[in-house]
Amino acid sequence: MNKKYLLLGASVIAAAGTLFVLRTDPKQDLPQDTAQAASTGDTAMVSISMPDISGNAEVGEYIFESICAACHGAQGVGNVEAGPPLIHKIYEPSHHGDESFQRAVANGVTSHHWRFGNMPPVEGLTRGDVAMVIDYIREIQRANGIN
Protein backbone atom coordinates (compact mmCIF):
# COMPACT_ATOMS: atom_id res chain seq x y z
CA MET A 1 0.00 0.00 0.00
CA ASN A 2 2.82 2.44 0.86
CA LYS A 3 4.46 1.73 -2.51
CA LYS A 4 1.22 2.76 -4.21
CA TYR A 5 1.21 6.16 -2.47
CA LEU A 6 4.93 6.64 -3.07
CA LEU A 7 4.47 5.95 -6.77
CA LEU A 8 1.45 8.26 -6.93
CA GLY A 9 3.36 11.04 -5.13
CA ALA A 10 6.37 10.67 -7.43
CA SER A 11 4.07 10.82 -10.45
CA VAL A 12 2.42 14.02 -9.21
CA ILE A 13 5.80 15.64 -8.58
CA ALA A 14 7.07 14.62 -12.01
CA ALA A 15 3.93 15.94 -13.70
CA ALA A 16 4.17 19.25 -11.83
CA GLY A 17 7.84 19.59 -12.77
CA THR A 18 7.08 18.86 -16.41
CA LEU A 19 4.25 21.39 -16.43
CA PHE A 20 6.54 24.03 -14.89
CA VAL A 21 9.25 23.44 -17.52
CA LEU A 22 6.77 23.50 -20.39
CA ARG A 23 5.08 26.67 -19.17
CA THR A 24 8.34 28.54 -18.48
CA ASP A 25 9.18 30.76 -21.42
CA PRO A 26 12.75 32.12 -21.46
CA LYS A 27 11.50 35.11 -23.45
CA GLN A 28 9.74 36.36 -20.32
CA ASP A 29 13.18 37.39 -19.02
CA LEU A 30 13.80 39.66 -21.98
CA PRO A 31 13.30 43.41 -21.77
CA GLN A 32 9.73 44.62 -22.20
CA ASP A 33 10.73 46.62 -25.27
CA THR A 34 11.34 43.46 -27.34
CA ALA A 35 7.81 43.54 -28.78
CA GLN A 36 8.17 47.24 -29.45
CA ALA A 37 11.51 46.62 -31.19
CA ALA A 38 9.88 44.09 -33.50
CA SER A 39 7.08 46.49 -34.36
CA THR A 40 9.54 49.27 -35.23
CA GLY A 41 11.65 47.07 -37.48
CA ASP A 42 14.50 46.66 -34.97
CA THR A 43 15.05 42.92 -34.67
CA ALA A 44 17.37 42.98 -31.62
CA MET A 45 16.03 41.08 -28.64
CA VAL A 46 18.33 42.52 -25.95
CA SER A 47 20.27 45.72 -25.35
CA ILE A 48 23.93 45.36 -24.48
CA SER A 49 27.03 47.34 -23.60
CA MET A 50 29.77 46.52 -26.06
CA PRO A 51 33.28 46.10 -24.61
CA ASP A 52 36.58 46.60 -26.40
CA ILE A 53 37.31 43.35 -28.21
CA SER A 54 40.90 42.08 -28.37
CA GLY A 55 43.03 39.06 -29.21
CA ASN A 56 41.37 35.93 -30.51
CA ALA A 57 37.98 37.49 -29.81
CA GLU A 58 38.66 39.99 -32.63
CA VAL A 59 38.92 37.11 -35.10
CA GLY A 60 35.85 35.59 -33.45
CA GLU A 61 34.00 38.86 -33.98
CA TYR A 62 34.74 38.75 -37.72
CA ILE A 63 33.57 35.13 -37.97
CA PHE A 64 30.46 35.76 -35.87
CA GLU A 65 29.41 38.87 -37.77
CA SER A 66 30.03 37.12 -41.12
CA ILE A 67 28.26 33.84 -40.37
CA CYS A 68 26.33 33.79 -37.10
CA ALA A 69 24.80 37.28 -36.95
CA ALA A 70 22.25 36.47 -39.65
CA CYS A 71 20.33 34.46 -37.05
CA HIS A 72 21.77 35.54 -33.68
CA GLY A 73 21.88 39.27 -34.49
CA ALA A 74 24.82 41.63 -34.66
CA GLN A 75 26.93 41.31 -31.52
CA GLY A 76 24.77 38.35 -30.40
CA VAL A 77 21.70 40.41 -29.44
CA GLY A 78 19.30 38.00 -31.15
CA ASN A 79 16.91 38.48 -34.02
CA VAL A 80 13.18 38.29 -33.22
CA GLU A 81 12.63 36.87 -36.69
CA ALA A 82 15.45 34.32 -36.81
CA GLY A 83 17.28 33.30 -33.65
CA PRO A 84 17.92 33.86 -29.95
CA PRO A 85 20.33 36.26 -28.31
CA LEU A 86 23.57 34.71 -27.10
CA ILE A 87 24.06 37.63 -24.73
CA HIS A 88 21.48 36.21 -22.37
CA LYS A 89 21.68 34.42 -19.02
CA ILE A 90 20.57 31.17 -20.66
CA TYR A 91 23.94 31.05 -22.41
CA GLU A 92 26.07 31.78 -19.34
CA PRO A 93 29.05 29.43 -19.06
CA SER A 94 27.57 27.46 -16.15
CA HIS A 95 24.50 26.54 -18.23
CA HIS A 96 25.88 26.38 -21.77
CA GLY A 97 29.58 25.69 -21.54
CA ASP A 98 31.97 26.24 -24.41
CA GLU A 99 31.58 22.66 -25.61
CA SER A 100 27.84 23.17 -26.07
CA PHE A 101 28.62 25.92 -28.59
CA GLN A 102 31.13 23.65 -30.32
CA ARG A 103 28.55 20.88 -30.61
CA ALA A 104 25.80 23.25 -31.74
CA VAL A 105 27.94 24.40 -34.65
CA ALA A 106 29.15 20.91 -35.55
CA ASN A 107 25.92 18.96 -35.09
CA GLY A 108 23.10 21.48 -34.95
CA VAL A 109 20.69 21.79 -32.03
CA THR A 110 17.13 20.70 -31.44
CA SER A 111 15.13 23.70 -30.28
CA HIS A 112 14.80 23.57 -26.49
CA HIS A 113 14.89 27.09 -25.01
CA TRP A 114 13.36 29.20 -27.76
CA ARG A 115 10.69 28.90 -30.41
CA PHE A 116 12.84 29.58 -33.47
CA GLY A 117 13.05 25.96 -34.59
CA ASN A 118 16.10 23.76 -34.79
CA MET A 119 19.55 25.14 -35.53
CA PRO A 120 21.22 23.33 -38.41
CA PRO A 121 24.94 22.47 -38.32
CA VAL A 122 27.16 25.27 -39.62
CA GLU A 123 29.43 24.09 -42.42
CA GLY A 124 32.98 25.29 -42.92
CA LEU A 125 33.96 26.24 -39.37
CA THR A 126 36.76 24.48 -37.51
CA ARG A 127 36.84 23.95 -33.75
CA GLY A 128 39.47 26.70 -33.66
CA ASP A 129 37.13 29.10 -35.49
CA VAL A 130 34.35 28.32 -33.05
CA ALA A 131 36.71 28.76 -30.07
CA MET A 132 37.42 32.31 -31.26
CA VAL A 133 33.69 32.99 -31.68
CA ILE A 134 33.19 31.72 -28.13
CA ASP A 135 35.92 34.10 -26.91
CA TYR A 136 34.04 36.96 -28.61
CA ILE A 137 30.65 36.02 -27.12
CA ARG A 138 32.12 35.43 -23.64
CA GLU A 139 33.78 38.90 -23.67
CA ILE A 140 30.44 40.52 -24.46
CA GLN A 141 28.68 38.37 -21.86
CA ARG A 142 31.18 39.33 -19.14
CA ALA A 143 30.80 43.03 -20.02
CA ASN A 144 27.05 42.60 -19.50
CA GLY A 145 27.20 40.75 -16.19
CA ILE A 146 26.76 37.25 -17.61
CA ASN A 147 29.45 35.15 -15.98
PDB file of C-alpha atoms in Angstrom:
ATOM      1  CA  MET A   1       0.000   0.000   0.000  1.00  0.00           C
ATOM      2  CA  ASN A   2       2.820   2.441   0.860  1.00  0.00           C
ATOM      3  CA  LYS A   3       4.461   1.733  -2.513  1.00  0.00           C
ATOM      4  CA  LYS A   4       1.221   2.762  -4.210  1.00  0.00           C
ATOM      5  CA  TYR A   5       1.213   6.162  -2.470  1.00  0.00           C
ATOM      6  CA  LEU A   6       4.932   6.635  -3.067  1.00  0.00           C
ATOM      7  CA  LEU A   7       4.472   5.952  -6.774  1.00  0.00           C
ATOM      8  CA  LEU A   8       1.445   8.263  -6.926  1.00  0.00           C
ATOM      9  CA  GLY A   9       3.362  11.041  -5.129  1.00  0.00           C
ATOM     10  CA  ALA A  10       6.374  10.671  -7.431  1.00  0.00           C
ATOM     11  CA  SER A  11       4.073  10.822 -10.453  1.00  0.00           C
ATOM     12  CA  VAL A  12       2.418  14.018  -9.210  1.00  0.00           C
ATOM     13  CA  ILE A  13       5.802  15.645  -8.578  1.00  0.00           C
ATOM     14  CA  ALA A  14       7.072  14.615 -12.013  1.00  0.00           C
ATOM     15  CA  ALA A  15       3.926  15.941 -13.702  1.00  0.00           C
ATOM     16  CA  ALA A  16       4.175  19.246 -11.827  1.00  0.00           C
ATOM     17  CA  GLY A  17       7.838  19.594 -12.773  1.00  0.00           C
ATOM     18  CA  THR A  18       7.078  18.864 -16.415  1.00  0.00           C
ATOM     19  CA  LEU A  19       4.246  21.393 -16.426  1.00  0.00           C
ATOM     20  CA  PHE A  20       6.541  24.029 -14.893  1.00  0.00           C
ATOM     21  CA  VAL A  21       9.247  23.441 -17.517  1.00  0.00           C
ATOM     22  CA  LEU A  22       6.775  23.497 -20.390  1.00  0.00           C
ATOM     23  CA  ARG A  23       5.078  26.672 -19.168  1.00  0.00           C
ATOM     24  CA  THR A  24       8.338  28.540 -18.479  1.00  0.00           C
ATOM     25  CA  ASP A  25       9.180  30.763 -21.425  1.00  0.00           C
ATOM     26  CA  PRO A  26      12.750  32.123 -21.457  1.00  0.00           C
ATOM     27  CA  LYS A  27      11.499  35.110 -23.447  1.00  0.00           C
ATOM     28  CA  GLN A  28       9.743  36.358 -20.321  1.00  0.00           C
ATOM     29  CA  ASP A  29      13.181  37.385 -19.020  1.00  0.00           C
ATOM     30  CA  LEU A  30      13.803  39.662 -21.980  1.00  0.00           C
ATOM     31  CA  PRO A  31      13.298  43.412 -21.770  1.00  0.00           C
ATOM     32  CA  GLN A  32       9.731  44.621 -22.200  1.00  0.00           C
ATOM     33  CA  ASP A  33      10.732  46.621 -25.272  1.00  0.00           C
ATOM     34  CA  THR A  34      11.340  43.459 -27.339  1.00  0.00           C
ATOM     35  CA  ALA A  35       7.813  43.544 -28.777  1.00  0.00           C
ATOM     36  CA  GLN A  36       8.170  47.241 -29.452  1.00  0.00           C
ATOM     37  CA  ALA A  37      11.509  46.622 -31.187  1.00  0.00           C
ATOM     38  CA  ALA A  38       9.881  44.088 -33.495  1.00  0.00           C
ATOM     39  CA  SER A  39       7.083  46.486 -34.359  1.00  0.00           C
ATOM     40  CA  THR A  40       9.539  49.271 -35.228  1.00  0.00           C
ATOM     41  CA  GLY A  41      11.652  47.070 -37.482  1.00  0.00           C
ATOM     42  CA  ASP A  42      14.498  46.657 -34.970  1.00  0.00           C
ATOM     43  CA  THR A  43      15.052  42.922 -34.675  1.00  0.00           C
ATOM     44  CA  ALA A  44      17.369  42.979 -31.624  1.00  0.00           C
ATOM     45  CA  MET A  45      16.032  41.080 -28.636  1.00  0.00           C
ATOM     46  CA  VAL A  46      18.329  42.520 -25.952  1.00  0.00           C
ATOM     47  CA  SER A  47      20.270  45.716 -25.348  1.00  0.00           C
ATOM     48  CA  ILE A  48      23.933  45.361 -24.483  1.00  0.00           C
ATOM     49  CA  SER A  49      27.026  47.340 -23.595  1.00  0.00           C
ATOM     50  CA  MET A  50      29.771  46.520 -26.059  1.00  0.00           C
ATOM     51  CA  PRO A  51      33.284  46.099 -24.609  1.00  0.00           C
ATOM     52  CA  ASP A  52      36.578  46.601 -26.403  1.00  0.00           C
ATOM     53  CA  ILE A  53      37.308  43.346 -28.211  1.00  0.00           C
ATOM     54  CA  SER A  54      40.896  42.082 -28.366  1.00  0.00           C
ATOM     55  CA  GLY A  55      43.033  39.063 -29.206  1.00  0.00           C
ATOM     56  CA  ASN A  56      41.372  35.928 -30.514  1.00  0.00           C
ATOM     57  CA  ALA A  57      37.983  37.486 -29.814  1.00  0.00           C
ATOM     58  CA  GLU A  58      38.656  39.986 -32.635  1.00  0.00           C
ATOM     59  CA  VAL A  59      38.920  37.114 -35.097  1.00  0.00           C
ATOM     60  CA  GLY A  60      35.851  35.593 -33.455  1.00  0.00           C
ATOM     61  CA  GLU A  61      33.996  38.862 -33.981  1.00  0.00           C
ATOM     62  CA  TYR A  62      34.735  38.750 -37.716  1.00  0.00           C
ATOM     63  CA  ILE A  63      33.571  35.125 -37.967  1.00  0.00           C
ATOM     64  CA  PHE A  64      30.464  35.762 -35.870  1.00  0.00           C
ATOM     65  CA  GLU A  65      29.406  38.870 -37.768  1.00  0.00           C
ATOM     66  CA  SER A  66      30.032  37.119 -41.121  1.00  0.00           C
ATOM     67  CA  ILE A  67      28.260  33.838 -40.367  1.00  0.00           C
ATOM     68  CA  CYS A  68      26.327  33.786 -37.097  1.00  0.00           C
ATOM     69  CA  ALA A  69      24.803  37.275 -36.950  1.00  0.00           C
ATOM     70  CA  ALA A  70      22.245  36.474 -39.648  1.00  0.00           C
ATOM     71  CA  CYS A  71      20.330  34.462 -37.048  1.00  0.00           C
ATOM     72  CA  HIS A  72      21.765  35.542 -33.684  1.00  0.00           C
ATOM     73  CA  GLY A  73      21.876  39.266 -34.486  1.00  0.00           C
ATOM     74  CA  ALA A  74      24.818  41.629 -34.665  1.00  0.00           C
ATOM     75  CA  GLN A  75      26.930  41.311 -31.522  1.00  0.00           C
ATOM     76  CA  GLY A  76      24.774  38.352 -30.402  1.00  0.00           C
ATOM     77  CA  VAL A  77      21.696  40.412 -29.444  1.00  0.00           C
ATOM     78  CA  GLY A  78      19.299  37.997 -31.153  1.00  0.00           C
ATOM     79  CA  ASN A  79      16.905  38.480 -34.017  1.00  0.00           C
ATOM     80  CA  VAL A  80      13.185  38.295 -33.224  1.00  0.00           C
ATOM     81  CA  GLU A  81      12.626  36.873 -36.688  1.00  0.00           C
ATOM     82  CA  ALA A  82      15.447  34.316 -36.813  1.00  0.00           C
ATOM     83  CA  GLY A  83      17.282  33.295 -33.651  1.00  0.00           C
ATOM     84  CA  PRO A  84      17.922  33.856 -29.955  1.00  0.00           C
ATOM     85  CA  PRO A  85      20.334  36.265 -28.315  1.00  0.00           C
ATOM     86  CA  LEU A  86      23.570  34.709 -27.099  1.00  0.00           C
ATOM     87  CA  ILE A  87      24.061  37.626 -24.735  1.00  0.00           C
ATOM     88  CA  HIS A  88      21.476  36.211 -22.370  1.00  0.00           C
ATOM     89  CA  LYS A  89      21.678  34.422 -19.025  1.00  0.00           C
ATOM     90  CA  ILE A  90      20.567  31.168 -20.662  1.00  0.00           C
ATOM     91  CA  TYR A  91      23.942  31.048 -22.413  1.00  0.00           C
ATOM     92  CA  GLU A  92      26.069  31.779 -19.337  1.00  0.00           C
ATOM     93  CA  PRO A  93      29.055  29.432 -19.058  1.00  0.00           C
ATOM     94  CA  SER A  94      27.570  27.455 -16.155  1.00  0.00           C
ATOM     95  CA  HIS A  95      24.498  26.536 -18.226  1.00  0.00           C
ATOM     96  CA  HIS A  96      25.878  26.375 -21.770  1.00  0.00           C
ATOM     97  CA  GLY A  97      29.584  25.692 -21.536  1.00  0.00           C
ATOM     98  CA  ASP A  98      31.970  26.237 -24.410  1.00  0.00           C
ATOM     99  CA  GLU A  99      31.579  22.657 -25.614  1.00  0.00           C
ATOM    100  CA  SER A 100      27.835  23.174 -26.071  1.00  0.00           C
ATOM    101  CA  PHE A 101      28.622  25.925 -28.592  1.00  0.00           C
ATOM    102  CA  GLN A 102      31.130  23.645 -30.323  1.00  0.00           C
ATOM    103  CA  ARG A 103      28.548  20.875 -30.606  1.00  0.00           C
ATOM    104  CA  ALA A 104      25.800  23.250 -31.742  1.00  0.00           C
ATOM    105  CA  VAL A 105      27.941  24.402 -34.654  1.00  0.00           C
ATOM    106  CA  ALA A 106      29.153  20.912 -35.551  1.00  0.00           C
ATOM    107  CA  ASN A 107      25.917  18.962 -35.093  1.00  0.00           C
ATOM    108  CA  GLY A 108      23.095  21.479 -34.954  1.00  0.00           C
ATOM    109  CA  VAL A 109      20.693  21.790 -32.032  1.00  0.00           C
ATOM    110  CA  THR A 110      17.134  20.699 -31.444  1.00  0.00           C
ATOM    111  CA  SER A 111      15.128  23.699 -30.278  1.00  0.00           C
ATOM    112  CA  HIS A 112      14.801  23.570 -26.493  1.00  0.00           C
ATOM    113  CA  HIS A 113      14.894  27.090 -25.010  1.00  0.00           C
ATOM    114  CA  TRP A 114      13.362  29.197 -27.756  1.00  0.00           C
ATOM    115  CA  ARG A 115      10.694  28.898 -30.410  1.00  0.00           C
ATOM    116  CA  PHE A 116      12.841  29.576 -33.469  1.00  0.00           C
ATOM    117  CA  GLY A 117      13.045  25.962 -34.586  1.00  0.00           C
ATOM    118  CA  ASN A 118      16.099  23.760 -34.788  1.00  0.00           C
ATOM    119  CA  MET A 119      19.545  25.139 -35.528  1.00  0.00           C
ATOM    120  CA  PRO A 120      21.224  23.330 -38.407  1.00  0.00           C
ATOM    121  CA  PRO A 121      24.942  22.475 -38.325  1.00  0.00           C
ATOM    122  CA  VAL A 122      27.165  25.270 -39.620  1.00  0.00           C
ATOM    123  CA  GLU A 123      29.434  24.087 -42.418  1.00  0.00           C
ATOM    124  CA  GLY A 124      32.975  25.293 -42.922  1.00  0.00           C
ATOM    125  CA  LEU A 125      33.961  26.237 -39.372  1.00  0.00           C
ATOM    126  CA  THR A 126      36.765  24.481 -37.513  1.00  0.00           C
ATOM    127  CA  ARG A 127      36.838  23.951 -33.755  1.00  0.00           C
ATOM    128  CA  GLY A 128      39.466  26.705 -33.656  1.00  0.00           C
ATOM    129  CA  ASP A 129      37.129  29.100 -35.490  1.00  0.00           C
ATOM    130  CA  VAL A 130      34.346  28.320 -33.047  1.00  0.00           C
ATOM    131  CA  ALA A 131      36.708  28.764 -30.074  1.00  0.00           C
ATOM    132  CA  MET A 132      37.423  32.315 -31.256  1.00  0.00           C
ATOM    133  CA  VAL A 133      33.692  32.994 -31.677  1.00  0.00           C
ATOM    134  CA  ILE A 134      33.188  31.721 -28.128  1.00  0.00           C
ATOM    135  CA  ASP A 135      35.921  34.103 -26.908  1.00  0.00           C
ATOM    136  CA  TYR A 136      34.036  36.957 -28.609  1.00  0.00           C
ATOM    137  CA  ILE A 137      30.648  36.015 -27.122  1.00  0.00           C
ATOM    138  CA  ARG A 138      32.118  35.433 -23.643  1.00  0.00           C
ATOM    139  CA  GLU A 139      33.782  38.898 -23.674  1.00  0.00           C
ATOM    140  CA  ILE A 140      30.437  40.517 -24.455  1.00  0.00           C
ATOM    141  CA  GLN A 141      28.678  38.371 -21.859  1.00  0.00           C
ATOM    142  CA  ARG A 142      31.181  39.332 -19.136  1.00  0.00           C
ATOM    143  CA  ALA A 143      30.798  43.029 -20.020  1.00  0.00           C
ATOM    144  CA  ASN A 144      27.055  42.604 -19.505  1.00  0.00           C
ATOM    145  CA  GLY A 145      27.203  40.750 -16.191  1.00  0.00           C
ATOM    146  CA  ILE A 146      26.762  37.246 -17.609  1.00  0.00           C
ATOM    147  CA  ASN A 147      29.451  35.150 -15.980  1.00  0.00           C
TER     148      ASN A 147
END
